[in-house]
């Protein structure tokens, strides 16, 4: 079946502009996660959604970052007034349920470059 | 808070040689541990995971890892490296009460030489 998809695959923007990154999870997966991967660093948790529960936003680095999810489908990560330090690969993952041992299935990522 | 340390950002082995990628964790509660692999221009793929059952975990592509509580380690091994194993490998941890978010190490780039 189809895996997690993300769009765009690459995004180049100018400092100060807003960007939207999209994630389509695997159909039927109730949990969705966003991570950030900066060059030479490990993945950094940003936010996750579980069904209709309030999202865990504890990893968002500033109030310029926000994310939404419609039901158990598409999610959008928005970065307002982008800064050069926002340049990274943004990865989305989904899992069938919400549990510590559930496998997270990752998309290919969106590479964001802020000039 | 939990954390993961991967010793060696780059590891190089000869084809057919043993692969050993090191991962040590820090957690005040029992951890769940994962190894993911990332091939160029692809998303992360789960290799194996430790979920508090057997301490020796076997994964895909001939990889295995052993959970050693006394050493707070979860090293990844493969008896014989293949050229197709060249990729970046990430160790990650999650804990009960910490949400289902994964805390990742900084990754180890594995190079396999002829």
Tab-separated table of C-alpha atoms in Angstrom:
chain	number	residue	atom	x	y	z
A	1	UNK	CA	0.000	0.000	0.000
A	2	UNK	CA	0.936	3.647	-0.224
A	3	UNK	CA	3.334	4.965	2.363
A	4	UNK	CA	3.573	8.363	4.000
A	5	UNK	CA	3.891	11.106	1.416
A	6	UNK	CA	5.102	14.659	1.852
A	7	UNK	CA	5.026	17.712	-0.344
A	8	UNK	CA	6.852	19.568	-1.598
A	9	UNK	CA	10.025	17.486	-1.642
A	10	UNK	CA	12.106	20.651	-1.754
A	11	UNK	CA	11.268	24.210	-0.804
A	12	UNK	CA	13.491	27.265	-1.129
A	13	UNK	CA	12.217	30.450	0.431
A	14	UNK	CA	13.439	33.840	1.462
A	15	UNK	CA	13.923	34.856	5.060
A	16	UNK	CA	10.718	36.276	6.497
A	17	UNK	CA	8.331	34.392	4.239
A	18	UNK	CA	5.781	31.860	5.465
A	19	UNK	CA	5.870	28.230	4.308
A	20	UNK	CA	3.451	25.311	4.489
A	21	UNK	CA	4.563	21.702	4.451
A	22	UNK	CA	2.101	18.913	3.830
A	23	UNK	CA	1.950	15.331	5.073
A	24	UNK	CA	-0.367	12.555	3.925
A	25	UNK	CA	-0.201	9.682	6.426
A	26	UNK	CA	-0.879	6.045	5.733
A	27	UNK	CA	-4.613	5.478	5.510
A	28	UNK	CA	-6.075	4.326	8.816
A	29	UNK	CA	-3.153	5.499	10.931
A	30	UNK	CA	-4.438	7.414	13.908
A	31	UNK	CA	-1.168	8.974	15.065
A	32	UNK	CA	0.903	11.498	13.110
A	33	UNK	CA	4.261	13.038	14.025
A	34	UNK	CA	6.482	15.820	12.757
A	35	UNK	CA	10.255	15.801	13.226
A	36	UNK	CA	13.034	18.117	12.069
A	37	UNK	CA	16.458	16.963	10.916
A	38	UNK	CA	19.131	19.629	10.798
A	39	UNK	CA	22.348	18.978	8.957
A	40	UNK	CA	24.624	16.721	10.991
A	41	UNK	CA	22.093	16.261	13.762
A	42	UNK	CA	19.589	13.647	14.765
A	43	UNK	CA	15.877	13.993	14.342
A	44	UNK	CA	14.207	16.464	16.660
A	45	UNK	CA	10.582	15.926	17.698
A	46	UNK	CA	8.228	18.797	16.924
A	47	UNK	CA	4.596	17.767	17.417
A	48	UNK	CA	2.261	14.791	17.303
A	49	UNK	CA	-1.450	14.214	16.808
A	50	UNK	CA	-3.479	11.301	18.115
A	51	UNK	CA	-7.041	11.029	16.858
A	52	UNK	CA	-9.217	13.779	18.299
A	53	UNK	CA	-7.032	14.362	21.354
A	54	UNK	CA	-5.220	17.631	21.866
A	55	UNK	CA	-1.875	17.521	20.053
A	56	UNK	CA	1.412	17.369	21.945
A	57	UNK	CA	3.150	20.575	20.871
A	58	UNK	CA	6.004	20.316	23.356
A	59	UNK	CA	8.685	20.115	20.664
A	60	UNK	CA	7.763	23.205	18.668
A	61	UNK	CA	10.790	25.542	18.887
A	62	UNK	CA	8.890	28.831	18.763
A	63	UNK	CA	5.452	30.316	18.226
A	64	UNK	CA	6.352	30.765	14.557
A	65	UNK	CA	5.716	27.035	14.172
A	66	UNK	CA	2.218	25.577	14.091
A	67	UNK	CA	0.553	22.461	12.735
A	68	UNK	CA	-2.930	21.269	12.004
A	69	UNK	CA	-4.478	17.939	11.223
A	70	UNK	CA	-7.917	17.295	9.825
A	71	UNK	CA	-9.373	14.217	11.498
A	72	UNK	CA	-7.068	11.294	10.809
A	73	UNK	CA	-5.870	12.533	7.465
A	74	UNK	CA	-3.678	15.264	6.086
A	75	UNK	CA	-1.494	17.446	8.291
A	76	UNK	CA	0.072	20.805	7.524
A	77	UNK	CA	3.108	22.257	9.281
A	78	UNK	CA	3.332	26.027	8.951
A	79	UNK	CA	6.398	28.111	9.643
A	80	UNK	CA	5.811	31.844	9.768
A	81	UNK	CA	8.466	34.489	9.178
A	82	UNK	CA	11.076	31.879	8.325
A	83	UNK	CA	14.629	32.272	9.605
A	84	UNK	CA	17.833	30.753	8.262
A	85	UNK	CA	18.031	28.441	11.270
A	86	UNK	CA	14.754	26.865	10.116
A	87	UNK	CA	16.630	25.282	7.197
A	88	UNK	CA	16.327	21.526	7.688
A	89	UNK	CA	14.607	18.401	6.441
A	90	UNK	CA	11.128	18.138	7.918
A	91	UNK	CA	9.970	14.556	8.327
A	92	UNK	CA	6.478	13.302	8.927
A	93	UNK	CA	5.621	9.890	10.340
A	94	UNK	CA	2.443	8.013	11.114
A	95	UNK	CA	1.611	4.953	13.199
A	96	UNK	CA	-1.453	2.733	13.423
A	97	UNK	CA	-2.137	3.602	17.043
A	98	UNK	CA	-0.686	5.660	19.812
A	99	UNK	CA	1.728	3.597	21.856
A	100	UNK	CA	5.373	3.620	22.846
A	101	UNK	CA	6.129	0.430	20.954
A	102	UNK	CA	4.208	1.209	17.788
A	103	UNK	CA	6.336	1.498	14.683
A	104	UNK	CA	6.418	4.948	13.153
A	105	UNK	CA	6.441	4.980	9.351
A	106	UNK	CA	8.322	7.908	7.903
A	107	UNK	CA	7.825	9.906	4.747
A	108	UNK	CA	10.713	11.020	2.510
A	109	UNK	CA	10.777	14.498	4.015
A	110	UNK	CA	10.648	18.072	2.784
A	111	UNK	CA	14.003	19.819	2.471
A	112	UNK	CA	13.516	23.464	3.446
A	113	UNK	CA	16.166	26.016	2.571
A	114	UNK	CA	15.796	29.559	3.880
A	115	UNK	CA	17.979	32.068	2.077
B	1	UNK	CA	14.404	13.158	30.160
B	2	UNK	CA	15.683	10.398	27.971
B	3	UNK	CA	18.584	10.662	25.530
B	4	UNK	CA	20.575	8.580	23.061
B	5	UNK	CA	24.263	8.686	22.228
B	6	UNK	CA	25.667	7.115	19.087
B	7	UNK	CA	29.433	6.785	19.192
B	8	UNK	CA	31.049	7.301	15.827
B	9	UNK	CA	29.358	9.518	13.288
B	10	UNK	CA	31.087	7.567	10.509
B	11	UNK	CA	31.940	3.869	10.435
B	12	UNK	CA	33.696	2.126	7.576
B	13	UNK	CA	33.862	-1.655	7.124
B	14	UNK	CA	34.934	-4.008	4.394
B	15	UNK	CA	32.349	-6.059	2.577
B	16	UNK	CA	31.895	-9.324	4.475
B	17	UNK	CA	33.179	-7.896	7.759
B	18	UNK	CA	31.259	-7.520	11.010
B	19	UNK	CA	29.153	-4.408	11.377
B	20	UNK	CA	28.935	-2.904	14.874
B	21	UNK	CA	27.112	0.384	15.423
B	22	UNK	CA	27.020	1.635	19.000
B	23	UNK	CA	24.077	3.113	20.849
B	24	UNK	CA	23.853	4.043	24.508
B	25	UNK	CA	20.762	5.446	26.133
B	26	UNK	CA	19.906	7.377	29.235
B	27	UNK	CA	16.503	6.992	30.850
B	28	UNK	CA	15.126	7.013	34.388
B	29	UNK	CA	12.353	4.604	33.415
B	30	UNK	CA	12.418	1.432	31.308
B	31	UNK	CA	13.042	2.386	27.693
B	32	UNK	CA	11.777	1.146	24.386
B	33	UNK	CA	14.564	1.212	21.808
B	34	UNK	CA	14.574	1.384	18.033
B	35	UNK	CA	17.027	1.280	15.167
B	36	UNK	CA	16.068	3.006	11.938
B	37	UNK	CA	17.964	3.110	8.636
B	38	UNK	CA	17.888	5.959	6.157
B	39	UNK	CA	18.969	5.344	2.572
B	40	UNK	CA	19.842	8.361	0.412
B	41	UNK	CA	16.792	10.408	-0.548
B	42	UNK	CA	14.463	8.066	1.309
B	43	UNK	CA	12.541	8.166	4.551
B	44	UNK	CA	13.567	6.284	7.668
B	45	UNK	CA	12.787	2.582	7.760
B	46	UNK	CA	12.511	0.533	10.932
B	47	UNK	CA	15.204	-2.138	11.286
B	48	UNK	CA	14.194	-3.507	14.674
B	49	UNK	CA	12.818	-2.558	18.061
B	50	UNK	CA	13.110	-3.615	21.689
B	51	UNK	CA	9.801	-3.659	23.539
B	52	UNK	CA	10.824	-5.308	26.834
B	53	UNK	CA	10.324	-8.869	25.648
B	54	UNK	CA	13.456	-10.700	24.455
B	55	UNK	CA	16.694	-8.781	24.998
B	56	UNK	CA	18.162	-10.050	21.718
B	57	UNK	CA	16.135	-8.580	18.894
B	58	UNK	CA	16.377	-9.680	15.290
B	59	UNK	CA	15.447	-7.322	12.515
B	60	UNK	CA	15.352	-7.062	8.774
B	61	UNK	CA	18.321	-7.530	6.431
B	62	UNK	CA	20.221	-9.713	8.902
B	63	UNK	CA	20.625	-7.060	11.590
B	64	UNK	CA	20.197	-7.703	15.276
B	65	UNK	CA	20.646	-5.771	18.512
B	66	UNK	CA	20.964	-6.736	22.146
B	67	UNK	CA	19.488	-4.730	25.001
B	68	UNK	CA	21.914	-4.625	27.920
B	69	UNK	CA	20.443	-2.820	30.886
B	70	UNK	CA	23.645	-2.965	32.938
B	71	UNK	CA	25.518	-1.195	30.148
B	72	UNK	CA	22.582	0.994	29.054
B	73	UNK	CA	23.359	-0.102	25.519
B	74	UNK	CA	21.538	-1.286	22.420
B	75	UNK	CA	24.281	-1.871	19.866
B	76	UNK	CA	23.399	-2.915	16.326
B	77	UNK	CA	25.299	-5.745	14.653
B	78	UNK	CA	25.389	-7.700	11.435
B	79	UNK	CA	27.803	-10.592	10.929
B	80	UNK	CA	28.689	-9.840	7.319
B	81	UNK	CA	28.381	-6.425	5.685
B	82	UNK	CA	27.003	-6.035	2.207
B	83	UNK	CA	27.442	-3.093	-0.123
B	84	UNK	CA	23.711	-2.442	0.096
B	85	UNK	CA	24.040	-1.791	3.848
B	86	UNK	CA	25.671	1.577	3.185
B	87	UNK	CA	23.286	4.101	4.729
B	88	UNK	CA	22.750	6.231	7.804
B	89	UNK	CA	21.582	4.469	10.950
B	90	UNK	CA	19.684	6.086	13.797
B	91	UNK	CA	19.079	4.773	17.288
B	92	UNK	CA	16.006	6.103	19.096
B	93	UNK	CA	14.258	5.758	22.443
B	94	UNK	CA	10.759	6.296	23.761
B	95	UNK	CA	9.500	5.880	27.307
B	96	UNK	CA	6.174	5.360	29.023
B	97	UNK	CA	4.882	8.695	30.215
B	98	UNK	CA	6.908	10.555	27.638
B	99	UNK	CA	4.320	10.373	24.933
B	100	UNK	CA	5.039	8.278	21.900
B	101	UNK	CA	7.640	10.682	20.577
B	102	UNK	CA	11.007	9.258	19.659
B	103	UNK	CA	14.260	10.783	20.873
B	104	UNK	CA	16.949	10.124	18.285
B	105	UNK	CA	20.707	9.913	18.334
B	106	UNK	CA	22.733	11.932	15.858
B	107	UNK	CA	23.165	9.000	13.502
B	108	UNK	CA	26.017	6.866	12.182
B	109	UNK	CA	26.915	6.878	8.510
B	110	UNK	CA	27.985	3.365	7.481
B	111	UNK	CA	30.325	2.982	4.546
B	112	UNK	CA	30.988	-0.445	3.066
B	113	UNK	CA	34.140	-0.875	1.016
B	114	UNK	CA	35.169	-3.609	-1.381
